Amino acid sequence: MENGENINKNEEPEIDFKMEEFEYSPEAKVLREKLKSLNRKDANLMSNKIALFGQELKEKHGEDELHKYEAYRLLAGSGDRKKPENFDLPGEDSIERFMDSLEEEINP
């Protein structure tokens, strides 16, 4: 034992797993319902399109940046409990815009 420390190798270190919890925004709740509805109509198309769009976003923005957006977390099924900084990405990377285009494709 170094420096007179008493180390019990059978004891697990104490780790605080407490995470910040937050309430999803009203916009996120609407987006979640849209995702669920479209998935019920065409799960294969949804999963393929979401995977491709998600990959494009990751390549363009990086995963750490994307997790700052509530809409991305819903799309990716992220379990992160820390409150996101923003709702959606701007412009052509908007998840709401992407979902609207999927909705038009599934419900012509």
GROMACS .gro file of N, CA, C and O in nm:
model
  432
    1MET      N    1   0.083  -0.119   0.000
    1MET     CA    2   0.000   0.000   0.000
    1MET      C    3   0.087   0.124   0.000
    1MET      O    4   0.180   0.133   0.076
    2GLU      N    5   0.051   0.217  -0.087
    2GLU     CA    6   0.128   0.340  -0.097
    2GLU      C    7   0.073   0.445  -0.004
    2GLU      O    8  -0.045   0.460   0.014
    3ASN      N    9   0.164   0.520   0.054
    3ASN     CA   10   0.130   0.636   0.138
    3ASN      C   11   0.027   0.604   0.245
    3ASN      O   12  -0.057   0.686   0.279
    4GLY      N   13   0.026   0.483   0.295
    4GLY     CA   14  -0.065   0.447   0.403
    4GLY      C   15  -0.210   0.435   0.361
    4GLY      O   16  -0.299   0.432   0.444
    5GLU      N   17  -0.238   0.425   0.228
    5GLU     CA   18  -0.376   0.412   0.182
    5GLU      C   19  -0.426   0.272   0.209
    5GLU      O   20  -0.355   0.175   0.196
    6ASN      N   21  -0.551   0.261   0.249
    6ASN     CA   22  -0.615   0.132   0.270
    6ASN      C   23  -0.707   0.107   0.152
    6ASN      O   24  -0.810   0.170   0.139
    7ILE      N   25  -0.667   0.017   0.065
    7ILE     CA   26  -0.744  -0.009  -0.056
    7ILE      C   27  -0.811  -0.145  -0.044
    7ILE      O   28  -0.745  -0.245  -0.023
    8ASN      N   29  -0.942  -0.145  -0.056
    8ASN     CA   30  -1.017  -0.269  -0.056
    8ASN      C   31  -1.052  -0.298  -0.201
    8ASN      O   32  -1.136  -0.231  -0.260
    9LYS      N   33  -0.991  -0.400  -0.258
    9LYS     CA   34  -1.009  -0.429  -0.400
    9LYS      C   35  -1.147  -0.483  -0.432
    9LYS      O   36  -1.185  -0.490  -0.547
   10ASN      N   37  -1.225  -0.520  -0.332
   10ASN     CA   38  -1.359  -0.572  -0.356
   10ASN      C   39  -1.463  -0.461  -0.367
   10ASN      O   40  -1.575  -0.485  -0.407
   11GLU      N   41  -1.428  -0.339  -0.331
   11GLU     CA   42  -1.524  -0.229  -0.337
   11GLU      C   43  -1.521  -0.165  -0.474
   11GLU      O   44  -1.416  -0.140  -0.530
   12GLU      N   45  -1.640  -0.141  -0.528
   12GLU     CA   46  -1.653  -0.072  -0.656
   12GLU      C   47  -1.644   0.078  -0.632
   12GLU      O   48  -1.696   0.128  -0.532
   13PRO      N   49  -1.582   0.151  -0.722
   13PRO     CA   50  -1.580   0.297  -0.706
   13PRO      C   51  -1.721   0.352  -0.720
   13PRO      O   52  -1.802   0.299  -0.796
   14GLU      N   53  -1.750   0.455  -0.646
   14GLU     CA   54  -1.883   0.514  -0.651
   14GLU      C   55  -1.890   0.607  -0.772
   14GLU      O   56  -1.809   0.697  -0.789
   15ILE      N   57  -1.988   0.582  -0.859
   15ILE     CA   58  -2.006   0.661  -0.980
   15ILE      C   59  -2.144   0.722  -0.977
   15ILE      O   60  -2.242   0.653  -0.950
   16ASP      N   61  -2.152   0.850  -1.007
   16ASP     CA   62  -2.280   0.919  -1.011
   16ASP      C   63  -2.334   0.911  -1.153
   16ASP      O   64  -2.283   0.974  -1.244
   17PHE      N   65  -2.440   0.832  -1.173
   17PHE     CA   66  -2.501   0.816  -1.304
   17PHE      C   67  -2.617   0.911  -1.327
   17PHE      O   68  -2.687   0.899  -1.425
   18LYS      N   69  -2.639   1.004  -1.238
   18LYS     CA   70  -2.752   1.095  -1.252
   18LYS      C   71  -2.733   1.181  -1.377
   18LYS      O   72  -2.629   1.241  -1.397
   19MET      N   73  -2.835   1.184  -1.459
   19MET     CA   74  -2.832   1.264  -1.581
   19MET      C   75  -2.942   1.369  -1.574
   19MET      O   76  -3.043   1.348  -1.510
   20GLU      N   77  -2.919   1.477  -1.642
   20GLU     CA   78  -3.021   1.581  -1.650
   20GLU      C   79  -3.139   1.526  -1.729
   20GLU      O   80  -3.123   1.462  -1.832
   21GLU      N   81  -3.259   1.547  -1.680
   21GLU     CA   82  -3.378   1.507  -1.753
   21GLU      C   83  -3.449   1.631  -1.800
   21GLU      O   84  -3.443   1.735  -1.737
   22PHE      N   85  -3.518   1.621  -1.914
   22PHE     CA   86  -3.587   1.737  -1.967
   22PHE      C   87  -3.716   1.693  -2.033
   22PHE      O   88  -3.734   1.578  -2.069
   23GLU      N   89  -3.805   1.787  -2.048
   23GLU     CA   90  -3.932   1.765  -2.115
   23GLU      C   91  -3.913   1.803  -2.262
   23GLU      O   92  -3.863   1.911  -2.292
   24TYR      N   93  -3.953   1.714  -2.353
   24TYR     CA   94  -3.944   1.747  -2.494
   24TYR      C   95  -4.033   1.866  -2.526
   24TYR      O   96  -4.140   1.883  -2.468
   25SER      N   97  -3.991   1.946  -2.621
   25SER     CA   98  -4.067   2.064  -2.663
   25SER      C   99  -4.194   2.020  -2.735
   25SER      O  100  -4.202   1.907  -2.785
   26PRO      N  101  -4.293   2.109  -2.744
   26PRO     CA  102  -4.415   2.076  -2.820
   26PRO      C  103  -4.383   2.040  -2.966
   26PRO      O  104  -4.445   1.949  -3.022
   27GLU      N  105  -4.287   2.109  -3.027
   27GLU     CA  106  -4.247   2.077  -3.164
   27GLU      C  107  -4.193   1.936  -3.176
   27GLU      O  108  -4.220   1.864  -3.272
   28ALA      N  109  -4.115   1.895  -3.077
   28ALA     CA  110  -4.057   1.761  -3.078
   28ALA      C  111  -4.165   1.655  -3.061
   28ALA      O  112  -4.158   1.548  -3.122
   29LYS      N  113  -4.264   1.685  -2.981
   29LYS     CA  114  -4.374   1.588  -2.961
   29LYS      C  115  -4.452   1.568  -3.091
   29LYS      O  116  -4.488   1.455  -3.126
   30VAL      N  117  -4.474   1.676  -3.166
   30VAL     CA  118  -4.543   1.667  -3.296
   30VAL      C  119  -4.456   1.586  -3.393
   30VAL      O  120  -4.506   1.497  -3.463
   31LEU      N  121  -4.327   1.614  -3.396
   31LEU     CA  122  -4.236   1.542  -3.484
   31LEU      C  123  -4.232   1.393  -3.450
   31LEU      O  124  -4.232   1.307  -3.539
   32ARG      N  125  -4.233   1.362  -3.324
   32ARG     CA  126  -4.232   1.222  -3.280
   32ARG      C  127  -4.356   1.148  -3.328
   32ARG      O  128  -4.349   1.035  -3.376
   33GLU      N  129  -4.472   1.212  -3.317
   33GLU     CA  130  -4.596   1.150  -3.364
   33GLU      C  131  -4.593   1.129  -3.516
   33GLU      O  132  -4.640   1.029  -3.566
   34LYS      N  133  -4.536   1.225  -3.588
   34LYS     CA  134  -4.524   1.212  -3.733
   34LYS      C  135  -4.433   1.095  -3.767
   34LYS      O  136  -4.464   1.015  -3.856
   35LEU      N  137  -4.322   1.082  -3.697
   35LEU     CA  138  -4.231   0.969  -3.718
   35LEU      C  139  -4.302   0.836  -3.696
   35LEU      O  140  -4.290   0.744  -3.777
   36LYS      N  141  -4.376   0.826  -3.588
   36LYS     CA  142  -4.447   0.702  -3.556
   36LYS      C  143  -4.553   0.671  -3.662
   36LYS      O  144  -4.566   0.557  -3.705
   37SER      N  145  -4.626   0.772  -3.704
   37SER     CA  146  -4.731   0.753  -3.804
   37SER      C  147  -4.673   0.706  -3.937
   37SER      O  148  -4.723   0.611  -3.999
   38LEU      N  149  -4.568   0.772  -3.983
   38LEU     CA  150  -4.506   0.734  -4.109
   38LEU      C  151  -4.443   0.596  -4.101
   38LEU      O  152  -4.447   0.520  -4.198
   39ASN      N  153  -4.388   0.564  -3.988
   39ASN     CA  154  -4.326   0.432  -3.970
   39ASN      C  155  -4.431   0.321  -3.979
   39ASN      O  156  -4.404   0.214  -4.033
   40ARG      N  157  -4.551   0.348  -3.926
   40ARG     CA  158  -4.658   0.249  -3.935
   40ARG      C  159  -4.701   0.226  -4.080
   40ARG      O  160  -4.740   0.116  -4.117
   41LYS      N  161  -4.692   0.330  -4.162
   41LYS     CA  162  -4.736   0.319  -4.302
   41LYS      C  163  -4.633   0.249  -4.389
   41LYS      O  164  -4.669   0.175  -4.480
   42ASP      N  165  -4.506   0.274  -4.367
   42ASP     CA  166  -4.401   0.213  -4.451
   42ASP      C  167  -4.269   0.210  -4.374
   42ASP      O  168  -4.182   0.296  -4.393
   43ALA      N  169  -4.254   0.112  -4.288
   43ALA     CA  170  -4.137   0.102  -4.201
   43ALA      C  171  -4.007   0.084  -4.279
   43ALA      O  172  -3.904   0.142  -4.243
   44ASN      N  173  -4.011   0.006  -4.388
   44ASN     CA  174  -3.888  -0.017  -4.466
   44ASN      C  175  -3.838   0.111  -4.530
   44ASN      O  176  -3.719   0.144  -4.523
   45LEU      N  177  -3.928   0.183  -4.594
   45LEU     CA  178  -3.890   0.309  -4.657
   45LEU      C  179  -3.838   0.407  -4.552
   45LEU      O  180  -3.734   0.470  -4.572
   46MET      N  181  -3.909   0.417  -4.442
   46MET     CA  182  -3.870   0.508  -4.335
   46MET      C  183  -3.730   0.477  -4.284
   46MET      O  184  -3.646   0.566  -4.274
   47SER      N  185  -3.705   0.353  -4.250
   47SER     CA  186  -3.575   0.319  -4.193
   47SER      C  187  -3.461   0.343  -4.293
   47SER      O  188  -3.355   0.393  -4.255
   48ASN      N  189  -3.484   0.311  -4.420
   48ASN     CA  190  -3.380   0.334  -4.521
   48ASN      C  191  -3.352   0.483  -4.541
   48ASN      O  192  -3.237   0.525  -4.544
   49LYS      N  193  -3.458   0.561  -4.557
   49LYS     CA  194  -3.442   0.705  -4.580
   49LYS      C  195  -3.380   0.774  -4.458
   49LYS      O  196  -3.294   0.860  -4.473
   50ILE      N  197  -3.423   0.736  -4.339
   50ILE     CA  198  -3.370   0.795  -4.216
   50ILE      C  199  -3.222   0.761  -4.201
   50ILE      O  200  -3.141   0.846  -4.166
   51ALA      N  201  -3.187   0.637  -4.228
   51ALA     CA  202  -3.046   0.596  -4.217
   51ALA      C  203  -2.958   0.676  -4.313
   51ALA      O  204  -2.851   0.723  -4.274
   52LEU      N  205  -3.004   0.692  -4.437
   52LEU     CA  206  -2.925   0.768  -4.535
   52LEU      C  207  -2.913   0.916  -4.496
   52LEU      O  208  -2.805   0.973  -4.500
   53PHE      N  209  -3.026   0.976  -4.456
   53PHE     CA  210  -3.024   1.117  -4.416
   53PHE      C  211  -2.938   1.136  -4.292
   53PHE      O  212  -2.857   1.229  -4.284
   54GLY      N  213  -2.951   1.047  -4.195
   54GLY     CA  214  -2.871   1.054  -4.073
   54GLY      C  215  -2.723   1.044  -4.101
   54GLY      O  216  -2.642   1.118  -4.044
   55GLN      N  217  -2.685   0.957  -4.193
   55GLN     CA  218  -2.544   0.942  -4.230
   55GLN      C  219  -2.492   1.068  -4.296
   55GLN      O  220  -2.381   1.113  -4.269
   56GLU      N  221  -2.573   1.128  -4.384
   56GLU     CA  222  -2.533   1.253  -4.449
   56GLU      C  223  -2.510   1.363  -4.345
   56GLU      O  224  -2.414   1.438  -4.353
   57LEU      N  225  -2.601   1.371  -4.248
   57LEU     CA  226  -2.588   1.472  -4.143
   57LEU      C  227  -2.463   1.449  -4.059
   57LEU      O  228  -2.391   1.543  -4.026
   58LYS      N  229  -2.435   1.323  -4.025
   58LYS     CA  230  -2.315   1.291  -3.946
   58LYS      C  231  -2.187   1.331  -4.019
   58LYS      O  232  -2.095   1.384  -3.960
   59GLU      N  233  -2.183   1.303  -4.149
   59GLU     CA  234  -2.065   1.337  -4.228
   59GLU      C  235  -2.048   1.489  -4.237
   59GLU      O  236  -1.935   1.538  -4.236
   60LYS      N  237  -2.157   1.559  -4.246
   60LYS     CA  238  -2.153   1.704  -4.262
   60LYS      C  239  -2.128   1.779  -4.131
   60LYS      O  240  -2.052   1.875  -4.127
   61HIS      N  241  -2.191   1.732  -4.023
   61HIS     CA  242  -2.188   1.807  -3.897
   61HIS      C  243  -2.113   1.738  -3.783
   61HIS      O  244  -2.075   1.805  -3.687
   62GLY      N  245  -2.100   1.608  -3.787
   62GLY     CA  246  -2.040   1.533  -3.676
   62GLY      C  247  -2.145   1.500  -3.572
   62GLY      O  248  -2.239   1.577  -3.547
   63GLU      N  249  -2.131   1.386  -3.511
   63GLU     CA  250  -2.233   1.337  -3.418
   63GLU      C  251  -2.246   1.423  -3.293
   63GLU      O  252  -2.356   1.445  -3.244
   64ASP      N  253  -2.135   1.473  -3.241
   64ASP     CA  254  -2.141   1.557  -3.122
   64ASP      C  255  -2.226   1.682  -3.147
   64ASP      O  256  -2.306   1.722  -3.063
   65GLU      N  257  -2.206   1.744  -3.263
   65GLU     CA  258  -2.283   1.864  -3.298
   65GLU      C  259  -2.431   1.829  -3.314
   65GLU      O  260  -2.519   1.902  -3.268
   66LEU      N  261  -2.460   1.717  -3.377
   66LEU     CA  262  -2.599   1.678  -3.403
   66LEU      C  263  -2.677   1.654  -3.274
   66LEU      O  264  -2.796   1.679  -3.268
   67HIS      N  265  -2.609   1.606  -3.171
   67HIS     CA  266  -2.678   1.578  -3.045
   67HIS      C  267  -2.719   1.705  -2.971
   67HIS      O  268  -2.785   1.698  -2.869
   68LYS      N  269  -2.684   1.820  -3.025
   68LYS     CA  270  -2.729   1.947  -2.969
   68LYS      C  271  -2.869   1.982  -3.019
   68LYS      O  272  -2.925   2.082  -2.979
   69TYR      N  273  -2.924   1.899  -3.110
   69TYR     CA  274  -3.053   1.925  -3.172
   69TYR      C  275  -3.156   1.820  -3.130
   69TYR      O  276  -3.137   1.701  -3.149
   70GLU      N  277  -3.264   1.868  -3.075
   70GLU     CA  278  -3.372   1.782  -3.027
   70GLU      C  279  -3.430   1.698  -3.141
   70GLU      O  280  -3.456   1.578  -3.124
   71ALA      N  281  -3.451   1.757  -3.257
   71ALA     CA  282  -3.509   1.686  -3.370
   71ALA      C  283  -3.418   1.571  -3.415
   71ALA      O  284  -3.466   1.463  -3.449
   72TYR      N  285  -3.288   1.593  -3.415
   72TYR     CA  286  -3.196   1.486  -3.453
   72TYR      C  287  -3.204   1.370  -3.354
   72TYR      O  288  -3.204   1.254  -3.393
   73ARG      N  289  -3.211   1.402  -3.229
   73ARG     CA  290  -3.219   1.296  -3.127
   73ARG      C  291  -3.343   1.209  -3.148
   73ARG      O  292  -3.337   1.088  -3.131
   74LEU      N  293  -3.454   1.272  -3.185
   74LEU     CA  294  -3.575   1.194  -3.213
   74LEU      C  295  -3.555   1.106  -3.336
   74LEU      O  296  -3.592   0.989  -3.336
   75LEU      N  297  -3.498   1.163  -3.438
   75LEU     CA  298  -3.476   1.089  -3.562
   75LEU      C  299  -3.382   0.970  -3.540
   75LEU      O  300  -3.405   0.861  -3.590
   76ALA      N  301  -3.277   0.992  -3.462
   76ALA     CA  302  -3.176   0.888  -3.438
   76ALA      C  303  -3.214   0.794  -3.325
   76ALA      O  304  -3.149   0.691  -3.306
   77GLY      N  305  -3.317   0.829  -3.248
   77GLY     CA  306  -3.354   0.746  -3.134
   77GLY      C  307  -3.254   0.757  -3.021
   77GLY      O  308  -3.228   0.661  -2.949
   78SER      N  309  -3.196   0.874  -3.004
   78SER     CA  310  -3.094   0.895  -2.901
   78SER      C  311  -3.155   0.892  -2.762
   78SER      O  312  -3.261   0.947  -2.738
   79GLY      N  313  -3.085   0.831  -2.669
   79GLY     CA  314  -3.129   0.825  -2.531
   79GLY      C  315  -3.066   0.929  -2.441
   79GLY      O  316  -3.079   0.924  -2.321
   80ASP      N  317  -2.996   1.024  -2.501
   80ASP     CA  318  -2.930   1.129  -2.424
   80ASP      C  319  -3.032   1.207  -2.342
   80ASP      O  320  -3.134   1.249  -2.394
   81ARG      N  321  -3.006   1.225  -2.214
   81ARG     CA  322  -3.103   1.294  -2.128
   81ARG      C  323  -3.067   1.439  -2.099
   81ARG      O  324  -3.138   1.507  -2.030
   82LYS      N  325  -2.957   1.485  -2.152
   82LYS     CA  326  -2.919   1.624  -2.134
   82LYS      C  327  -3.000   1.710  -2.231
   82LYS      O  328  -3.016   1.676  -2.347
   83LYS      N  329  -3.051   1.822  -2.183
   83LYS     CA  330  -3.135   1.909  -2.265
   83LYS      C  331  -3.057   1.960  -2.386
   83LYS      O  332  -2.949   2.015  -2.372
   84PRO      N  333  -3.113   1.940  -2.507
   84PRO     CA  334  -3.045   1.990  -2.627
   84PRO      C  335  -3.051   2.142  -2.632
   84PRO      O  336  -3.140   2.205  -2.576
   85GLU      N  337  -2.956   2.200  -2.704
   85GLU     CA  338  -2.947   2.346  -2.714
   85GLU      C  339  -3.048   2.404  -2.812
   85GLU      O  340  -3.090   2.517  -2.798
   86ASN      N  341  -3.084   2.327  -2.916
   86ASN     CA  342  -3.170   2.377  -3.023
   86ASN      C  343  -3.273   2.271  -3.060
   86ASN      O  344  -3.256   2.154  -3.030
   87PHE      N  345  -3.375   2.315  -3.136
   87PHE     CA  346  -3.475   2.217  -3.181
   87PHE      C  347  -3.433   2.149  -3.311
   87PHE      O  348  -3.428   2.028  -3.319
   88ASP      N  349  -3.403   2.226  -3.415
   88ASP     CA  350  -3.378   2.167  -3.546
   88ASP      C  351  -3.262   2.236  -3.615
   88ASP      O  352  -3.230   2.351  -3.585
   89LEU      N  353  -3.204   2.165  -3.709
   89LEU     CA  354  -3.097   2.222  -3.791
   89LEU      C  355  -3.156   2.318  -3.894
   89LEU      O  356  -3.271   2.300  -3.936
   90PRO      N  357  -3.080   2.415  -3.936
   90PRO     CA  358  -3.132   2.511  -4.034
   90PRO      C  359  -3.125   2.460  -4.178
   90PRO      O  360  -3.050   2.367  -4.209
   91GLY      N  361  -3.204   2.522  -4.264
   91GLY     CA  362  -3.196   2.502  -4.408
   91GLY      C  363  -3.219   2.361  -4.455
   91GLY      O  364  -3.306   2.290  -4.406
   92GLU      N  365  -3.138   2.319  -4.552
   92GLU     CA  366  -3.156   2.188  -4.614
   92GLU      C  367  -3.130   2.071  -4.518
   92GLU      O  368  -3.166   1.958  -4.549
   93ASP      N  369  -3.070   2.097  -4.404
   93ASP     CA  370  -3.044   1.992  -4.306
   93ASP      C  371  -3.156   1.980  -4.203
   93ASP      O  372  -3.148   1.898  -4.112
   94SER      N  373  -3.261   2.059  -4.219
   94SER     CA  374  -3.373   2.056  -4.127
   94SER      C  375  -3.440   1.919  -4.124
   94SER      O  376  -3.476   1.863  -4.228
   95ILE      N  377  -3.457   1.867  -4.006
   95ILE     CA  378  -3.522   1.737  -3.990
   95ILE      C  379  -3.672   1.750  -4.012
   95ILE      O  380  -3.734   1.661  -4.070
   96GLU      N  381  -3.730   1.862  -3.971
   96GLU     CA  382  -3.872   1.885  -4.000
   96GLU      C  383  -3.896   1.885  -4.151
   96GLU      O  384  -3.991   1.825  -4.199
   97ARG      N  385  -3.811   1.953  -4.222
   97ARG     CA  386  -3.821   1.959  -4.368
   97ARG      C  387  -3.806   1.820  -4.429
   97ARG      O  388  -3.880   1.782  -4.521
   98PHE      N  389  -3.711   1.744  -4.379
   98PHE     CA  390  -3.691   1.606  -4.424
   98PHE      C  391  -3.816   1.523  -4.398
   98PHE      O  392  -3.862   1.448  -4.485
   99MET      N  393  -3.874   1.537  -4.279
   99MET     CA  394  -3.994   1.461  -4.245
   99MET      C  395  -4.113   1.501  -4.334
   99MET      O  396  -4.193   1.416  -4.373
  100ASP      N  397  -4.124   1.629  -4.364
  100ASP     CA  398  -4.231   1.674  -4.454
  100ASP      C  399  -4.216   1.611  -4.592
  100ASP      O  400  -4.317   1.569  -4.652
  101SER      N  401  -4.093   1.600  -4.641
  101SER     CA  402  -4.072   1.539  -4.774
  101SER      C  403  -4.104   1.388  -4.769
  101SER      O  404  -4.160   1.334  -4.864
  102LEU      N  405  -4.072   1.323  -4.658
  102LEU     CA  406  -4.107   1.181  -4.643
  102LEU      C  407  -4.258   1.164  -4.638
  102LEU      O  408  -4.314   1.071  -4.698
  103GLU      N  409  -4.324   1.254  -4.568
  103GLU     CA  410  -4.469   1.247  -4.557
  103GLU      C  411  -4.533   1.263  -4.695
  103GLU      O  412  -4.627   1.190  -4.729
  104GLU      N  413  -4.483   1.354  -4.776
  104GLU     CA  414  -4.535   1.371  -4.913
  104GLU      C  415  -4.510   1.247  -4.997
  104GLU      O  416  -4.593   1.210  -5.080
  105GLU      N  417  -4.397   1.182  -4.976
  105GLU     CA  418  -4.363   1.062  -5.052
  105GLU      C  419  -4.453   0.944  -5.012
  105GLU      O  420  -4.498   0.868  -5.098
  106ILE      N  421  -4.481   0.931  -4.886
  106ILE     CA  422  -4.563   0.820  -4.837
  106ILE      C  423  -4.712   0.847  -4.856
  106ILE      O  424  -4.789   0.756  -4.883
  107ASN      N  425  -4.752   0.973  -4.844
  107ASN     CA  426  -4.892   1.012  -4.859
  107ASN      C  427  -4.908   1.105  -4.979
  107ASN      O  428  -4.931   1.224  -4.961
  108PRO      N  429  -4.892   1.055  -5.100
  108PRO     CA  430  -4.898   1.145  -5.217
  108PRO      C  431  -5.034   1.211  -5.237
  108PRO      O  432  -5.132   1.171  -5.192
   0.00000   0.00000   0.00000
